[in-house]
Tab-separated table of C-alpha atoms in Angstrom:
chain	number	residue	atom	x	y	z
A	1	MET	CA	3.074	9.784	44.360
A	2	LYS	CA	3.273	12.260	47.202
A	3	CYS	CA	6.196	14.357	48.419
A	4	PHE	CA	7.519	14.043	51.927
A	5	HIS	CA	10.530	14.882	54.041
A	6	PHE	CA	13.335	12.327	53.937
A	7	THR	CA	15.298	11.840	57.155
A	8	ASN	CA	19.009	11.253	57.061
A	9	GLY	CA	20.041	12.027	60.603
A	10	GLU	CA	21.018	15.601	59.769
A	11	ARG	CA	19.239	18.838	60.353
A	12	SER	CA	19.417	21.842	58.090
A	13	GLU	CA	20.717	25.075	59.407
A	14	ASP	CA	18.398	27.163	57.262
A	15	GLU	CA	15.195	25.082	57.388
A	16	ASP	CA	14.891	24.197	61.066
A	17	GLY	CA	11.667	26.128	61.402
A	18	ILE	CA	13.333	29.168	63.026
A	19	VAL	CA	13.517	31.874	60.408
A	20	SER	CA	14.373	35.368	61.512
A	21	ARG	CA	12.282	38.363	60.562
A	22	MET	CA	15.358	39.847	58.876
A	23	SER	CA	15.692	36.764	56.674
A	24	LYS	CA	12.076	37.053	55.528
A	25	VAL	CA	12.403	40.746	54.706
A	26	SER	CA	15.696	40.123	52.945
A	27	TRP	CA	14.158	37.387	50.814
A	28	ALA	CA	11.135	39.427	49.751
A	29	ARG	CA	13.472	42.323	48.956
A	30	SER	CA	15.697	40.031	46.930
A	31	LEU	CA	12.756	38.883	44.827
A	32	SER	CA	11.867	42.479	44.067
A	33	VAL	CA	15.407	43.010	42.836
A	34	ALA	CA	15.268	39.777	40.822
A	35	SER	CA	12.166	40.875	38.935
A	36	SER	CA	14.098	43.840	37.572
A	37	SER	CA	17.637	43.742	36.236
A	38	MET	CA	19.770	41.952	38.775
A	39	ASP	CA	23.412	41.676	37.734
A	40	ALA	CA	25.686	38.785	38.557
A	41	THR	CA	27.271	40.480	41.569
A	42	ARG	CA	23.932	40.646	43.321
A	43	ARG	CA	23.709	36.858	43.444
A	44	SER	CA	25.711	37.060	46.643
A	45	GLU	CA	22.659	38.637	48.323
A	46	PHE	CA	21.075	35.226	48.353
A	47	ASP	CA	23.108	33.982	51.302
A	48	SER	CA	22.287	31.023	53.514
A	49	SER	CA	20.389	33.231	55.993
A	50	SER	CA	17.872	34.413	53.362
A	51	ARG	CA	17.192	31.213	51.471
A	52	ASP	CA	14.129	29.972	53.266
A	53	LEU	CA	10.956	31.025	51.546
A	54	SER	CA	8.655	30.204	54.442
A	55	TYR	CA	6.760	32.909	56.299
A	56	SER	CA	4.649	32.882	59.429
A	57	GLY	CA	2.759	35.403	61.474
A	58	ALA	CA	3.429	39.030	60.721
A	59	GLY	CA	6.030	38.124	58.130
A	60	PHE	CA	3.350	36.461	55.993
A	61	TYR	CA	1.299	39.602	55.782
A	62	GLU	CA	4.439	41.706	55.324
A	63	PHE	CA	5.177	39.594	52.238
A	64	LEU	CA	1.715	40.108	50.852
A	65	THR	CA	2.054	43.871	51.072
A	66	GLN	CA	5.378	43.916	49.175
A	67	ARG	CA	5.094	45.827	45.924
A	68	ARG	CA	6.708	43.512	43.445
A	69	ALA	CA	7.045	43.977	39.665
A	70	ASN	CA	4.830	41.204	38.360
A	71	ASP	CA	1.489	40.743	36.600
A	72	LEU	CA	-0.208	38.605	39.240
A	73	ARG	CA	-3.840	39.409	39.911
A	74	VAL	CA	-5.185	39.350	43.466
A	75	PHE	CA	-8.528	37.530	43.498
A	76	THR	CA	-11.146	37.678	46.202
A	77	PHE	CA	-12.311	34.435	47.746
A	78	ALA	CA	-15.841	35.188	46.543
A	79	GLU	CA	-14.613	35.443	42.946
A	80	LEU	CA	-12.932	32.023	43.085
A	81	LYS	CA	-15.825	30.422	44.885
A	82	TYR	CA	-18.128	31.670	42.118
A	83	ALA	CA	-15.694	30.529	39.401
A	84	THR	CA	-15.736	26.937	40.785
A	85	ARG	CA	-19.498	26.882	41.556
A	86	GLY	CA	-18.795	26.782	45.250
A	87	PHE	CA	-15.814	24.436	44.795
A	88	SER	CA	-18.066	21.799	43.291
A	89	ARG	CA	-16.737	18.236	43.241
A	90	ALA	CA	-17.883	18.048	39.653
A	91	LEU	CA	-15.090	20.500	38.794
A	92	LEU	CA	-12.434	18.722	40.876
A	93	ILE	CA	-9.478	17.844	38.580
A	94	GLY	CA	-6.754	16.913	41.054
A	95	GLY	CA	-5.467	17.010	44.565
A	96	GLY	CA	-2.789	16.033	47.042
A	97	GLY	CA	-1.382	16.781	50.467
A	98	PHE	CA	-1.615	20.512	49.762
A	99	GLY	CA	-5.336	20.469	49.041
A	100	CYS	CA	-7.588	20.286	45.947
A	101	VAL	CA	-7.416	21.630	42.420
A	102	TYR	CA	-10.588	22.744	40.617
A	103	ARG	CA	-11.360	23.824	37.089
A	104	GLY	CA	-12.953	27.242	36.782
A	105	VAL	CA	-13.517	30.298	34.642
A	106	VAL	CA	-12.391	33.773	35.674
A	107	ARG	CA	-12.461	37.153	34.013
A	108	VAL	CA	-9.054	38.799	33.291
A	109	PRO	CA	-8.483	42.309	32.030
A	110	ASP	CA	-7.270	42.638	28.451
A	111	GLY	CA	-6.917	46.030	26.787
A	112	GLY	CA	-9.716	47.673	28.770
A	113	ARG	CA	-12.104	44.768	28.597
A	114	ASP	CA	-12.571	41.559	30.579
A	115	LEU	CA	-12.036	38.197	28.880
A	116	LYS	CA	-13.084	34.799	30.150
A	117	MET	CA	-10.179	32.470	30.884
A	118	ASP	CA	-10.191	28.778	31.804
A	119	VAL	CA	-8.061	28.287	34.872
A	120	ALA	CA	-7.009	25.688	37.431
A	121	ILE	CA	-7.584	26.849	40.995
A	122	LYS	CA	-5.569	25.225	43.794
A	123	GLN	CA	-7.145	25.592	47.218
A	124	LEU	CA	-4.672	25.077	50.013
A	125	ASN	CA	-5.493	22.859	52.938
A	126	ARG	CA	-5.912	25.232	55.901
A	127	HIS	CA	-4.405	22.751	58.345
A	128	GLY	CA	-0.978	22.143	56.755
A	129	PHE	CA	2.049	24.377	57.403
A	130	GLN	CA	4.031	22.650	54.619
A	131	GLY	CA	1.348	23.722	52.173
A	132	HIS	CA	1.633	27.288	53.462
A	133	LYS	CA	5.350	27.323	52.680
A	134	GLU	CA	4.704	25.909	49.218
A	135	TRP	CA	2.030	28.542	48.599
A	136	ILE	CA	4.583	31.293	49.385
A	137	ASN	CA	7.172	29.612	47.149
A	138	GLU	CA	4.797	29.487	44.179
A	139	VAL	CA	3.715	33.114	44.457
A	140	ASN	CA	7.296	34.241	44.864
A	141	PHE	CA	8.861	32.298	42.005
A	142	LEU	CA	6.041	32.219	39.419
A	143	GLY	CA	5.407	35.901	40.036
A	144	VAL	CA	8.924	36.639	38.855
A	145	VAL	CA	10.023	33.965	36.378
A	146	LYS	CA	8.421	33.745	32.941
A	147	HIS	CA	9.101	31.039	30.343
A	148	PRO	CA	7.045	29.136	27.754
A	149	ASN	CA	7.864	25.864	29.516
A	150	LEU	CA	6.827	26.995	33.006
A	151	VAL	CA	3.164	26.991	33.924
A	152	GLN	CA	1.691	30.500	34.148
A	153	LEU	CA	0.458	31.718	37.516
A	154	VAL	CA	-2.480	34.040	36.830
A	155	GLY	CA	-2.985	35.215	40.387
A	156	TYR	CA	-3.635	34.277	43.982
A	157	CYS	CA	-6.036	34.802	46.884
A	158	ALA	CA	-5.247	35.286	50.581
A	159	GLU	CA	-8.206	36.234	52.747
A	160	ASP	CA	-9.215	35.729	56.368
A	161	ASP	CA	-12.641	34.370	57.226
A	162	GLU	CA	-14.273	32.881	60.277
A	163	ARG	CA	-12.564	29.558	59.620
A	164	GLY	CA	-9.057	30.957	59.112
A	165	ILE	CA	-6.988	32.193	56.230
A	166	GLN	CA	-7.972	31.097	52.718
A	167	ARG	CA	-5.011	30.629	50.388
A	168	LEU	CA	-5.545	29.828	46.732
A	169	LEU	CA	-3.476	29.910	43.548
A	170	VAL	CA	-4.885	30.458	40.046
A	171	TYR	CA	-3.013	28.910	37.097
A	172	GLU	CA	-3.566	28.701	33.378
A	173	LEU	CA	-5.531	25.512	32.645
A	174	MET	CA	-3.481	22.738	31.044
A	175	HIS	CA	-6.104	20.844	29.060
A	176	ASN	CA	-4.183	17.575	28.599
A	177	ARG	CA	-3.480	17.050	32.286
A	178	SER	CA	-0.121	15.658	33.412
A	179	LEU	CA	2.462	13.403	31.803
A	180	GLU	CA	1.883	10.931	34.606
A	181	ASP	CA	-1.818	10.618	33.646
A	182	HIS	CA	-0.833	9.602	30.101
A	183	LEU	CA	1.881	7.162	31.066
A	184	LEU	CA	-0.300	5.402	33.645
A	185	ALA	CA	-3.196	4.878	31.252
A	186	ARG	CA	-5.497	7.339	32.959
A	187	VAL	CA	-6.449	8.633	29.516
A	188	PRO	CA	-7.831	6.427	26.719
A	189	TYR	CA	-4.940	6.896	24.289
A	190	SER	CA	-1.182	6.586	24.434
A	191	LEU	CA	1.308	9.318	23.714
A	192	PRO	CA	3.069	8.757	20.370
A	193	TRP	CA	6.825	8.300	20.514
A	194	LEU	CA	7.710	11.602	18.860
A	195	THR	CA	5.350	13.442	21.224
A	196	ARG	CA	7.141	11.881	24.182
A	197	LEU	CA	10.441	13.104	22.888
A	198	LYS	CA	9.146	16.624	22.399
A	199	ILE	CA	7.614	16.628	25.908
A	200	ALA	CA	11.024	15.633	27.287
A	201	GLN	CA	12.685	18.465	25.366
A	202	ASP	CA	10.160	21.049	26.562
A	203	ALA	CA	10.690	19.965	30.170
A	204	ALA	CA	14.469	20.099	29.690
A	205	ARG	CA	14.142	23.637	28.374
A	206	GLY	CA	12.220	24.589	31.476
A	207	LEU	CA	14.916	23.161	33.776
A	208	ALA	CA	17.695	24.721	31.675
A	209	TYR	CA	16.008	28.139	32.101
A	210	LEU	CA	15.827	27.684	35.884
A	211	HIS	CA	19.411	26.456	36.164
A	212	GLU	CA	21.308	28.544	33.661
A	213	GLU	CA	19.375	31.383	32.066
A	214	MET	CA	18.302	33.586	34.982
A	215	ASP	CA	20.295	36.004	37.108
A	216	PHE	CA	19.846	33.610	39.991
A	217	GLN	CA	19.782	29.807	39.869
A	218	LEU	CA	16.687	27.922	40.841
A	219	ILE	CA	16.673	24.205	41.722
A	220	PHE	CA	13.276	22.586	41.110
A	221	ARG	CA	13.853	19.792	43.645
A	222	ASP	CA	10.683	17.823	42.813
A	223	PHE	CA	10.921	17.055	39.076
A	224	LYS	CA	8.602	14.145	38.180
A	225	THR	CA	5.917	13.207	35.661
A	226	SER	CA	3.029	14.507	37.748
A	227	ASN	CA	4.651	17.969	37.744
A	228	ILE	CA	4.908	18.051	33.915
A	229	LEU	CA	1.630	19.432	32.569
A	230	LEU	CA	0.506	19.351	28.914
A	231	ASP	CA	-1.446	22.020	27.060
A	232	GLU	CA	-3.866	21.479	24.226
A	233	ASP	CA	-0.959	21.041	21.760
A	234	PHE	CA	0.941	18.755	24.119
A	235	ASN	CA	3.573	21.341	24.879
A	236	SER	CA	4.887	20.550	28.329
A	237	LYS	CA	5.325	22.990	31.217
A	238	LEU	CA	6.738	22.540	34.678
A	239	SER	CA	4.361	23.093	37.551
A	240	ASP	CA	4.384	23.011	41.377
A	241	PHE	CA	7.263	25.128	42.575
A	242	GLY	CA	6.471	24.489	46.211
A	243	LEU	CA	9.763	22.761	46.945
A	244	ALA	CA	11.974	24.892	44.674
A	245	ARG	CA	15.127	26.390	46.207
A	246	LEU	CA	17.648	28.984	45.252
A	247	GLY	CA	20.918	27.485	44.046
A	248	PRO	CA	24.209	27.980	45.865
A	249	PRO	CA	25.825	31.421	45.791
A	250	GLU	CA	28.929	31.947	43.751
A	251	GLY	CA	31.884	30.171	45.279
A	252	LEU	CA	29.827	27.410	46.873
A	253	GLY	CA	29.076	24.103	45.209
A	254	TYR	CA	25.868	23.150	47.010
A	255	VAL	CA	23.072	24.207	49.316
A	256	SER	CA	22.609	22.400	52.636
A	257	THR	CA	18.925	21.825	53.183
A	258	THR	CA	16.340	19.495	54.635
A	259	VAL	CA	15.940	16.528	52.293
A	260	VAL	CA	12.488	16.612	50.706
A	261	GLY	CA	11.120	15.233	47.463
A	262	THR	CA	9.495	12.129	46.027
A	263	VAL	CA	10.816	8.621	46.520
A	264	GLY	CA	12.257	7.235	43.287
A	265	TYR	CA	13.169	10.662	41.856
A	266	ALA	CA	15.528	12.192	44.411
A	267	ALA	CA	19.249	11.991	43.618
A	268	PRO	CA	21.094	9.575	45.948
A	269	GLU	CA	23.767	12.049	47.064
A	270	TYR	CA	21.052	14.566	48.024
A	271	VAL	CA	19.134	11.943	50.045
A	272	GLN	CA	22.316	10.821	51.849
A	273	THR	CA	23.890	14.220	52.627
A	274	GLY	CA	21.244	16.916	52.151
A	275	ARG	CA	23.595	18.704	49.745
A	276	LEU	CA	21.467	20.119	46.947
A	277	THR	CA	22.768	21.114	43.503
A	278	ALA	CA	21.298	21.597	40.037
A	279	LYS	CA	22.615	18.161	39.166
A	280	SER	CA	20.008	16.767	41.568
A	281	ASP	CA	17.359	17.898	39.071
A	282	VAL	CA	19.394	16.277	36.273
A	283	TRP	CA	19.191	12.906	38.054
A	284	SER	CA	15.420	13.270	38.357
A	285	PHE	CA	15.250	14.082	34.647
A	286	GLY	CA	17.041	10.822	33.898
A	287	VAL	CA	14.421	8.893	35.839
A	288	VAL	CA	11.613	10.589	33.908
A	289	LEU	CA	13.317	9.646	30.608
A	290	TYR	CA	13.106	6.004	31.580
A	291	GLU	CA	9.465	6.478	32.483
A	292	LEU	CA	8.834	7.848	28.984
A	293	ILE	CA	10.579	4.840	27.466
A	294	THR	CA	8.922	2.148	29.579
A	295	GLY	CA	5.561	3.602	30.548
A	296	ARG	CA	6.277	2.513	34.119
A	297	ARG	CA	6.509	4.485	37.342
A	298	ALA	CA	9.824	5.184	39.044
A	299	LEU	CA	8.535	3.144	41.983
A	300	GLU	CA	5.567	0.798	41.779
A	301	ARG	CA	4.723	-1.273	44.834
A	302	ASN	CA	2.156	-3.367	43.008
A	303	LEU	CA	4.788	-5.142	40.905
A	304	PRO	CA	6.918	-8.143	41.827
A	305	ARG	CA	9.753	-7.236	44.154
A	306	GLY	CA	12.403	-7.392	41.418
A	307	GLU	CA	10.446	-4.930	39.260
A	308	GLN	CA	9.265	-2.347	41.756
A	309	LYS	CA	12.230	-0.011	41.269
A	310	LEU	CA	12.331	1.130	37.639
A	311	LEU	CA	16.068	1.825	37.454
A	312	GLU	CA	16.951	-1.605	38.805
A	313	TRP	CA	14.544	-3.360	36.484
A	314	VAL	CA	15.782	-1.719	33.272
A	315	ARG	CA	19.503	-2.155	33.961
A	316	PRO	CA	20.006	-5.656	32.430
A	317	TYR	CA	17.932	-4.816	29.332
A	318	VAL	CA	19.729	-1.543	28.594
A	319	SER	CA	23.059	-3.291	28.643
A	320	ASN	CA	21.776	-6.015	26.264
A	321	SER	CA	20.884	-4.569	22.862
A	322	LYS	CA	18.986	-7.706	21.813
A	323	LYS	CA	16.652	-7.397	24.818
A	324	PHE	CA	16.324	-3.625	24.894
A	325	HIS	CA	12.999	-3.603	23.016
A	326	LEU	CA	11.443	-5.632	25.847
A	327	ILE	CA	11.368	-2.596	28.168
A	328	VAL	CA	9.783	-0.218	25.647
A	329	ASP	CA	6.221	0.737	26.530
A	330	PRO	CA	3.928	-1.818	24.802
A	331	ARG	CA	1.215	0.819	24.476
A	332	LEU	CA	3.327	2.331	21.670
A	333	GLU	CA	2.369	-0.775	19.643
A	334	GLY	CA	5.681	-0.803	17.789
A	335	GLN	CA	5.365	2.739	16.485
A	336	TYR	CA	8.753	4.021	17.565
A	337	CYS	CA	12.333	4.242	16.306
A	338	ILE	CA	14.512	1.761	18.140
A	339	LYS	CA	17.651	3.832	17.492
A	340	SER	CA	16.129	6.906	19.079
A	341	ALA	CA	14.862	4.837	21.990
A	342	ALA	CA	18.337	3.454	22.611
A	343	LYS	CA	19.883	6.909	22.357
A	344	LEU	CA	17.305	8.251	24.791
A	345	ALA	CA	18.286	5.511	27.247
A	346	ALA	CA	21.945	6.446	26.775
A	347	LEU	CA	21.068	10.058	27.614
A	348	ALA	CA	19.158	8.881	30.675
A	349	ASN	CA	22.244	6.965	31.770
A	350	LYS	CA	24.347	10.120	31.517
A	351	CYS	CA	21.836	11.974	33.695
A	352	LEU	CA	22.000	9.109	36.212
A	353	MET	CA	25.750	9.033	36.606
A	354	LYS	CA	26.813	8.400	40.217
A	355	GLN	CA	29.060	11.450	40.400
A	356	PRO	CA	26.987	14.644	40.094
A	357	LYS	CA	29.771	16.468	38.215
A	358	SER	CA	29.715	13.759	35.512
A	359	ARG	CA	26.070	14.508	34.688
A	360	PRO	CA	25.386	16.889	31.786
A	361	LYS	CA	23.962	20.357	32.193
A	362	MET	CA	20.355	20.741	31.156
A	363	SER	CA	21.314	22.940	28.221
A	364	GLU	CA	23.415	20.028	26.929
A	365	VAL	CA	20.451	17.690	27.459
A	366	VAL	CA	18.242	19.992	25.365
A	367	GLU	CA	20.786	19.879	22.510
A	368	ILE	CA	21.049	16.078	22.644
A	369	LEU	CA	17.276	15.686	22.664
A	370	GLY	CA	17.084	17.927	19.607
A	371	CYS	CA	19.338	15.529	17.688
A	372	ILE	CA	17.300	12.522	18.853
A	373	ILE	CA	14.053	14.193	17.779
A	374	CYS	CA	15.521	15.042	14.380
A	375	GLU	CA	16.427	11.415	13.814
A	376	ALA	CA	13.104	10.099	15.123
A	377	SER	CA	11.150	12.486	12.881
A	378	GLN	CA	12.612	10.757	9.843
A	379	ASP	CA	11.190	7.437	11.001
A	380	ASP	CA	7.905	8.755	12.415
A	381	GLY	CA	4.909	6.591	11.636
A	382	THR	CA	6.896	3.426	10.974
A	383	SER	CA	7.317	0.374	13.191
A	384	GLN	CA	10.959	0.138	14.249
A	385	THR	CA	10.989	-2.624	16.899
A	386	GLY	CA	13.946	-4.330	15.262
A	387	SER	CA	16.324	-3.677	12.398
A	388	GLY	CA	19.186	-5.827	11.342
A	389	ASN	CA	21.316	-2.969	9.997
A	390	ASP	CA	20.635	-0.452	12.739
A	391	GLU	CA	23.514	0.310	15.056
A	392	VAL	CA	23.523	2.768	17.918
A	393	LYS	CA	26.612	4.169	19.486
A	394	ASP	CA	26.112	4.232	23.258
A	395	GLU	CA	28.765	6.055	25.258
A	396	ASN	CA	28.313	3.572	28.080
A	397	THR	CA	28.171	0.288	26.212
A	398	GLY	CA	29.853	1.122	22.893
A	399	GLU	CA	28.427	0.175	19.488
A	400	THR	CA	25.829	-2.540	19.847
A	401	ASP	CA	23.689	-4.488	17.412
A	402	LEU	CA	20.040	-3.793	18.240
A	403	GLY	CA	18.664	-7.124	17.044
A	404	SER	CA	17.685	-8.657	13.763
A	405	THR	CA	14.393	-8.024	11.989
A	406	GLU	CA	13.283	-11.590	12.618
A	407	GLN	CA	13.901	-11.299	16.341
A	408	GLY	CA	12.106	-8.001	16.503
A	409	ASN	CA	9.104	-9.359	14.674
A	410	LYS	CA	8.994	-12.405	16.927
A	411	SER	CA	9.028	-10.229	20.003
A	412	TRP	CA	6.304	-7.989	18.582
A	413	ARG	CA	4.063	-10.958	17.763
A	414	LYS	CA	4.646	-12.156	21.332
A	415	VAL	CA	3.399	-8.829	22.668
A	416	PHE	CA	0.231	-9.086	20.639
A	417	ASP	CA	-0.290	-12.677	21.830
A	418	MET	CA	0.198	-11.487	25.378
A	419	LYS	CA	-2.324	-8.681	24.934
A	420	GLU	CA	-4.946	-11.205	23.952
A	421	ILE	CA	-4.299	-13.270	27.057
A	422	VAL	CA	-4.049	-10.724	29.882
A	423	ASN	CA	-5.695	-7.399	30.515
A	424	LEU	CA	-3.195	-4.560	30.323
A	425	ARG	CA	-5.200	-2.416	32.655
A	426	SER	CA	-6.222	-2.993	36.197
A	427	LYS	CA	-9.978	-2.653	36.423
A	428	SER	CA	-9.797	-1.383	39.969
A	429	ILE	CA	-7.243	1.434	39.683
A	430	GLY	CA	-6.899	2.044	35.993
A	431	LYS	CA	-3.176	1.316	35.841
A	432	LEU	CA	-1.150	-1.042	33.759
A	433	ASP	CA	-1.204	-4.534	35.158
A	434	TRP	CA	2.418	-5.629	34.839
A	435	ARG	CA	2.254	-8.551	37.212
A	436	ASN	CA	0.742	-11.134	34.866
A	437	ARG	CA	2.527	-10.086	31.707
A	438	THR	CA	6.082	-10.034	32.971
A	439	HIS	CA	6.552	-13.714	32.224
A	440	TRP	CA	5.720	-13.153	28.537
A	441	LEU	CA	7.988	-10.170	28.003
A	442	VAL	CA	11.065	-11.038	29.959
A	443	ARG	CA	12.551	-13.955	28.076
A	444	THR	CA	15.781	-14.738	26.250
A	445	TRP	CA	16.162	-15.655	22.619
């Protein structure tokens, strides 16, 4: 699902494509300060005139010559071309509007010797200005911020050749691809329930760091499953900071900006007004929680009209405890704790509150997820699709009975019967085929 600019009839004052030279210099200088010890009073330096991270012309090269305190390595184009075997299609692992991503091996210095490192190399499309701005964003932010739940930027390349400027980014390789790949059945196995919860907590930690733990606030602005990457141990890390923005300065509640993002994930108040806050990321996180529960996309055009929008589809099931299990991803095959699933949905509902101020902070989300994981760990490895004595206290719906054992077992047998009748995967695109199986799952008792 690609990112694009929303249009709401308004035009941003600070992203209208006219960025002064002074703004660019001020921003680069601000990042240099941020990489050292910037106290709280210096947050006021990030005013509305220096919030755009885009560069063009001389300002771009001026940025590249800034001496910033980071560990980024500057690669030559020849090095990265060799690392990817001439950007071989056999090493292509992803792509989008920005360009292509290749797997490669580079040498990095380590204690006086060079070590081989598996990396992902993103080659920017030379014909897209939006990609240029995103390239600058990534180098700026990931060259300064460091956290276990943010993908590591190893280095970059910016060289001129006869065809124009070559811009590339070199990241640590995340061996288990993206969360989206796992939820959409692009890999042969399904993520276990406990792993899904831990992935959510890792991603929440990454957002909490950006929102609350730095000397300046950073709003991710494009939080979605394709931007959550998984390492070999299924630890999740946030990637793709191309649309990230600095949060509002002290004394202001929001940043006015051009509305960009991905349909299905952007907070409604941001789409309608262009007013961006950290609570916009919290909304997006709530959408991802429902994707983890259901295994469905936030927006899926291939489904019947009433099921295309995930949040609209789940609403009647979340409010009915006896039907809640019908929205849980069938690829889990019953191996999940129904209480923790219901509590995760309750947390998602908090993140999706209409009023931004009513949504929790990401640090609070991390704490709540820790409690849910602790409870789910006790039931790990057991089928919990229905339990007559289980009760879950939902802040939105109160205490509800989550269904009897007999009802749960009936519904689970129905899922297995359904799986024998229809093919869960579309042979053409490798995604779950929800169209034929809806009739079997959505029923009343």
